[in-house]
Amino acid sequence: MNMKEYKLNIDPRILELLGPSLYTNIYYIIAELIANAYDADAHNVYIIDNGTNITVEDDGNGMSYVGGEIGKYLNVARISRNSESDAETKLGRKKMGRKGVGKLAALSVSENVLVKTITNDEKSGLISQLAELTYYFLGKNRNYASRVLLEALDESEIKFEKIKQHGTAIVMLNPQYKLHATIKAIKRNLLKLFPMVNEGFKIHIIRGKEEAVISNFDKDMIKELSSLITLGNEFRYL
């Protein structure tokens, strides 16, 4: 039996940060989740489209319930950087996430979102529901910070597609917006929004038996251009 309790701490500023048109594009949402994976020092992030659900899974650090990392993750729109060291990951990457609202981005297109994570053999999982959050947003005063109790997943339900030892998966159930029909189009749209890919941080796009990997922004993006002007020799290799 899962005895873990997940409380989403909602700062009043979320009402200003979340507008009706903040996330109107499925690719913006996926880019937010990819950024979270980047901040978690992932080397691989998998965009898995099975036609019904869209999963963004990464092999990053994962989050511990016991260690309090999930509690920090569930602090929405609170200040997460109190020092220069907070602005960098353990691998020395400059953190991309800022306001902490990216974790709610998936709810822009899916009424039910699963969050599953594993680290040091410790599994945790929860269900975030749009209807429940909407009730709190509409029922509480703008100047009142809300604490929403989220439903926990049983450990038997916490399974992953690609990762084994550590990482996180965000599953958007029955999203109202779909990804493009071709892998090539999906790849092109992600390249426009997330230029940080390289051999140390790869994006895998998976749909059925099809799979594409984005591992070099310069080479992949250059193929999408009709013309290119460079100044000096720095980018001559392109």
PDB file of C-alpha atoms in Angstrom, residues 59-204:
ATOM      1  CA  ASP A  59      17.223   9.451 -17.451  1.00  0.00           C
ATOM      2  CA  GLY A  60      17.994  12.373 -15.156  1.00  0.00           C
ATOM      3  CA  ASN A  61      18.577  12.279 -11.408  1.00  0.00           C
ATOM      4  CA  GLY A  62      14.999  11.405 -10.540  1.00  0.00           C
ATOM      5  CA  MET A  63      13.390  12.635  -7.324  1.00  0.00           C
ATOM      6  CA  SER A  64      13.286  11.224  -3.825  1.00  0.00           C
ATOM      7  CA  TYR A  65      10.200  11.453  -1.634  1.00  0.00           C
ATOM      8  CA  VAL A  66      12.207  10.694   1.508  1.00  0.00           C
ATOM      9  CA  GLY A  67      14.914  13.190   0.570  1.00  0.00           C
ATOM     10  CA  GLY A  68      12.371  15.962   0.041  1.00  0.00           C
ATOM     11  CA  GLU A  69      13.067  16.489  -3.666  1.00  0.00           C
ATOM     12  CA  ILE A  70       9.472  15.752  -4.642  1.00  0.00           C
ATOM     13  CA  GLY A  71       8.305  18.276  -2.058  1.00  0.00           C
ATOM     14  CA  LYS A  72      10.455  20.921  -3.744  1.00  0.00           C
ATOM     15  CA  TYR A  73       9.149  19.874  -7.153  1.00  0.00           C
ATOM     16  CA  LEU A  74       5.579  20.395  -5.978  1.00  0.00           C
ATOM     17  CA  ASN A  75       6.290  23.996  -4.921  1.00  0.00           C
ATOM     18  CA  VAL A  76       4.690  25.931  -7.770  1.00  0.00           C
ATOM     19  CA  ALA A  77       5.836  29.468  -8.650  1.00  0.00           C
ATOM     20  CA  ARG A  78       8.032  29.755  -5.599  1.00  0.00           C
ATOM     21  CA  ILE A  79      11.578  31.105  -5.715  1.00  0.00           C
ATOM     22  CA  SER A  80      13.894  28.164  -6.447  1.00  0.00           C
ATOM     23  CA  ARG A  81      17.209  30.006  -6.839  1.00  0.00           C
ATOM     24  CA  ASN A  82      18.576  31.587  -3.703  1.00  0.00           C
ATOM     25  CA  SER A  83      22.255  31.623  -4.717  1.00  0.00           C
ATOM     26  CA  GLU A  84      24.569  31.323  -7.691  1.00  0.00           C
ATOM     27  CA  SER A  85      25.029  27.616  -6.939  1.00  0.00           C
ATOM     28  CA  ASP A  86      21.261  27.117  -7.298  1.00  0.00           C
ATOM     29  CA  ALA A  87      21.514  28.361 -10.892  1.00  0.00           C
ATOM     30  CA  GLU A  88      23.644  25.399 -11.956  1.00  0.00           C
ATOM     31  CA  THR A  89      23.042  21.653 -12.020  1.00  0.00           C
ATOM     32  CA  LYS A  90      25.432  19.079 -10.580  1.00  0.00           C
ATOM     33  CA  LEU A  91      26.934  18.686 -14.054  1.00  0.00           C
ATOM     34  CA  GLY A  92      27.468  22.441 -14.312  1.00  0.00           C
ATOM     35  CA  ARG A  93      24.615  23.136 -16.698  1.00  0.00           C
ATOM     36  CA  LYS A  94      22.916  26.511 -16.460  1.00  0.00           C
ATOM     37  CA  LYS A  95      19.404  25.755 -15.254  1.00  0.00           C
ATOM     38  CA  MET A  96      16.637  26.607 -17.703  1.00  0.00           C
ATOM     39  CA  GLY A  97      13.567  26.421 -15.448  1.00  0.00           C
ATOM     40  CA  ARG A  98      12.724  29.655 -13.673  1.00  0.00           C
ATOM     41  CA  LYS A  99       9.262  30.149 -12.251  1.00  0.00           C
ATOM     42  CA  GLY A 100       8.388  26.546 -11.510  1.00  0.00           C
ATOM     43  CA  VAL A 101       5.187  26.611 -13.586  1.00  0.00           C
ATOM     44  CA  GLY A 102       6.479  24.219 -16.228  1.00  0.00           C
ATOM     45  CA  LYS A 103       5.302  21.313 -14.106  1.00  0.00           C
ATOM     46  CA  LEU A 104       1.732  22.508 -14.681  1.00  0.00           C
ATOM     47  CA  ALA A 105       2.241  22.965 -18.416  1.00  0.00           C
ATOM     48  CA  ALA A 106       1.060  19.451 -19.231  1.00  0.00           C
ATOM     49  CA  LEU A 107      -2.321  20.232 -17.663  1.00  0.00           C
ATOM     50  CA  SER A 108      -2.844  22.781 -20.426  1.00  0.00           C
ATOM     51  CA  VAL A 109      -3.557  19.947 -22.844  1.00  0.00           C
ATOM     52  CA  SER A 110      -4.394  17.007 -20.600  1.00  0.00           C
ATOM     53  CA  GLU A 111      -6.904  16.871 -17.756  1.00  0.00           C
ATOM     54  CA  ASN A 112      -4.990  14.033 -16.113  1.00  0.00           C
ATOM     55  CA  VAL A 113      -1.204  13.873 -15.900  1.00  0.00           C
ATOM     56  CA  LEU A 114       0.899  11.139 -14.300  1.00  0.00           C
ATOM     57  CA  VAL A 115       4.229  11.980 -12.677  1.00  0.00           C
ATOM     58  CA  LYS A 116       6.486   8.965 -12.130  1.00  0.00           C
ATOM     59  CA  THR A 117      10.038   9.086 -10.817  1.00  0.00           C
ATOM     60  CA  ILE A 118      12.754   6.749  -9.565  1.00  0.00           C
ATOM     61  CA  THR A 119      16.078   7.317  -7.822  1.00  0.00           C
ATOM     62  CA  ASN A 120      18.234   4.886  -5.840  1.00  0.00           C
ATOM     63  CA  ASP A 121      15.553   2.191  -6.266  1.00  0.00           C
ATOM     64  CA  GLU A 122      12.964   4.484  -4.634  1.00  0.00           C
ATOM     65  CA  LYS A 123       9.844   4.825  -6.783  1.00  0.00           C
ATOM     66  CA  SER A 124       7.266   7.596  -6.414  1.00  0.00           C
ATOM     67  CA  GLY A 125       4.238   8.581  -8.473  1.00  0.00           C
ATOM     68  CA  LEU A 126       1.181  10.792  -8.438  1.00  0.00           C
ATOM     69  CA  ILE A 127      -1.780  11.930 -10.516  1.00  0.00           C
ATOM     70  CA  SER A 128      -2.313  15.622 -11.194  1.00  0.00           C
ATOM     71  CA  GLN A 129      -5.871  16.498 -12.229  1.00  0.00           C
ATOM     72  CA  LEU A 130      -6.954  19.723 -13.908  1.00  0.00           C
ATOM     73  CA  ALA A 131     -10.457  19.658 -12.393  1.00  0.00           C
ATOM     74  CA  GLU A 132      -9.061  19.458  -8.876  1.00  0.00           C
ATOM     75  CA  LEU A 133      -6.625  22.315  -9.405  1.00  0.00           C
ATOM     76  CA  THR A 134      -9.283  24.451 -11.085  1.00  0.00           C
ATOM     77  CA  TYR A 135     -11.491  24.047  -8.018  1.00  0.00           C
ATOM     78  CA  TYR A 136      -8.750  25.433  -5.800  1.00  0.00           C
ATOM     79  CA  PHE A 137      -7.855  28.251  -8.193  1.00  0.00           C
ATOM     80  CA  LEU A 138     -11.478  29.403  -8.432  1.00  0.00           C
ATOM     81  CA  GLY A 139     -12.399  28.736  -4.823  1.00  0.00           C
ATOM     82  CA  LYS A 140      -9.511  30.484  -3.126  1.00  0.00           C
ATOM     83  CA  ASN A 141      -8.767  34.149  -2.719  1.00  0.00           C
ATOM     84  CA  ARG A 142      -6.020  35.514  -5.021  1.00  0.00           C
ATOM     85  CA  ASN A 143      -3.860  36.331  -1.993  1.00  0.00           C
ATOM     86  CA  TYR A 144      -4.189  32.909  -0.410  1.00  0.00           C
ATOM     87  CA  ALA A 145      -1.628  30.166  -1.011  1.00  0.00           C
ATOM     88  CA  SER A 146      -3.327  26.808  -1.595  1.00  0.00           C
ATOM     89  CA  ARG A 147      -2.182  23.300  -0.698  1.00  0.00           C
ATOM     90  CA  VAL A 148      -3.700  20.661  -2.945  1.00  0.00           C
ATOM     91  CA  LEU A 149      -3.516  17.007  -1.931  1.00  0.00           C
ATOM     92  CA  LEU A 150      -2.797  14.904  -5.012  1.00  0.00           C
ATOM     93  CA  GLU A 151      -3.617  11.241  -5.563  1.00  0.00           C
ATOM     94  CA  ALA A 152      -0.679   8.859  -5.129  1.00  0.00           C
ATOM     95  CA  LEU A 153       0.086   6.047  -7.556  1.00  0.00           C
ATOM     96  CA  ASP A 154       0.578   2.552  -6.192  1.00  0.00           C
ATOM     97  CA  GLU A 155       4.156   1.372  -6.691  1.00  0.00           C
ATOM     98  CA  SER A 156       2.915  -1.363  -9.030  1.00  0.00           C
ATOM     99  CA  GLU A 157       1.673   1.391 -11.368  1.00  0.00           C
ATOM    100  CA  ILE A 158       5.029   3.164 -11.502  1.00  0.00           C
ATOM    101  CA  LYS A 159       6.570   1.737 -14.652  1.00  0.00           C
ATOM    102  CA  PHE A 160       8.823   3.266 -17.298  1.00  0.00           C
ATOM    103  CA  GLU A 161       9.314   2.798 -21.020  1.00  0.00           C
ATOM    104  CA  LYS A 162      13.056   3.382 -21.337  1.00  0.00           C
ATOM    105  CA  ILE A 163      14.705   4.144 -18.000  1.00  0.00           C
ATOM    106  CA  LYS A 164      15.528   1.736 -15.190  1.00  0.00           C
ATOM    107  CA  GLN A 165      17.646   3.134 -12.353  1.00  0.00           C
ATOM    108  CA  HIS A 166      16.888   6.848 -12.222  1.00  0.00           C
ATOM    109  CA  GLY A 167      14.783   9.438 -13.997  1.00  0.00           C
ATOM    110  CA  THR A 168      11.309  10.885 -14.362  1.00  0.00           C
ATOM    111  CA  ALA A 169       8.345  10.358 -16.689  1.00  0.00           C
ATOM    112  CA  ILE A 170       5.488  12.797 -17.310  1.00  0.00           C
ATOM    113  CA  VAL A 171       2.520  11.130 -18.973  1.00  0.00           C
ATOM    114  CA  MET A 172      -0.202  13.270 -20.561  1.00  0.00           C
ATOM    115  CA  LEU A 173      -3.326  11.115 -20.769  1.00  0.00           C
ATOM    116  CA  ASN A 174      -5.582  11.718 -23.781  1.00  0.00           C
ATOM    117  CA  PRO A 175      -4.152  15.176 -24.631  1.00  0.00           C
ATOM    118  CA  GLN A 176      -6.470  17.450 -26.591  1.00  0.00           C
ATOM    119  CA  TYR A 177      -3.676  18.406 -29.004  1.00  0.00           C
ATOM    120  CA  LYS A 178      -1.697  15.899 -31.035  1.00  0.00           C
ATOM    121  CA  LEU A 179       1.832  15.849 -32.374  1.00  0.00           C
ATOM    122  CA  HIS A 180       2.384  16.133 -36.117  1.00  0.00           C
ATOM    123  CA  ALA A 181       1.776  13.091 -38.282  1.00  0.00           C
ATOM    124  CA  THR A 182       5.430  12.603 -39.218  1.00  0.00           C
ATOM    125  CA  ILE A 183       8.546  12.149 -37.091  1.00  0.00           C
ATOM    126  CA  LYS A 184      10.333  14.680 -39.301  1.00  0.00           C
ATOM    127  CA  ALA A 185       7.768  17.394 -38.516  1.00  0.00           C
ATOM    128  CA  ILE A 186       7.968  16.682 -34.784  1.00  0.00           C
ATOM    129  CA  LYS A 187      11.750  16.888 -34.935  1.00  0.00           C
ATOM    130  CA  ARG A 188      11.628  20.194 -36.824  1.00  0.00           C
ATOM    131  CA  ASN A 189       9.286  21.785 -34.278  1.00  0.00           C
ATOM    132  CA  LEU A 190      11.364  20.668 -31.296  1.00  0.00           C
ATOM    133  CA  LEU A 191      14.540  22.025 -32.887  1.00  0.00           C
ATOM    134  CA  LYS A 192      12.936  25.457 -33.138  1.00  0.00           C
ATOM    135  CA  LEU A 193      12.232  25.508 -29.399  1.00  0.00           C
ATOM    136  CA  PHE A 194      15.110  23.609 -27.812  1.00  0.00           C
ATOM    137  CA  PRO A 195      18.615  24.329 -29.160  1.00  0.00           C
ATOM    138  CA  MET A 196      20.560  22.724 -26.291  1.00  0.00           C
ATOM    139  CA  VAL A 197      20.832  19.236 -27.817  1.00  0.00           C
ATOM    140  CA  ASN A 198      24.262  17.680 -28.283  1.00  0.00           C
ATOM    141  CA  GLU A 199      25.995  14.344 -27.742  1.00  0.00           C
ATOM    142  CA  GLY A 200      25.594  14.833 -23.992  1.00  0.00           C
ATOM    143  CA  PHE A 201      21.870  15.576 -24.177  1.00  0.00           C
ATOM    144  CA  LYS A 202      19.869  13.754 -26.819  1.00  0.00           C
ATOM    145  CA  ILE A 203      16.173  13.899 -27.626  1.00  0.00           C
ATOM    146  CA  HIS A 204      14.604  10.654 -28.835  1.00  0.00           C
TER     147      HIS A 204
END
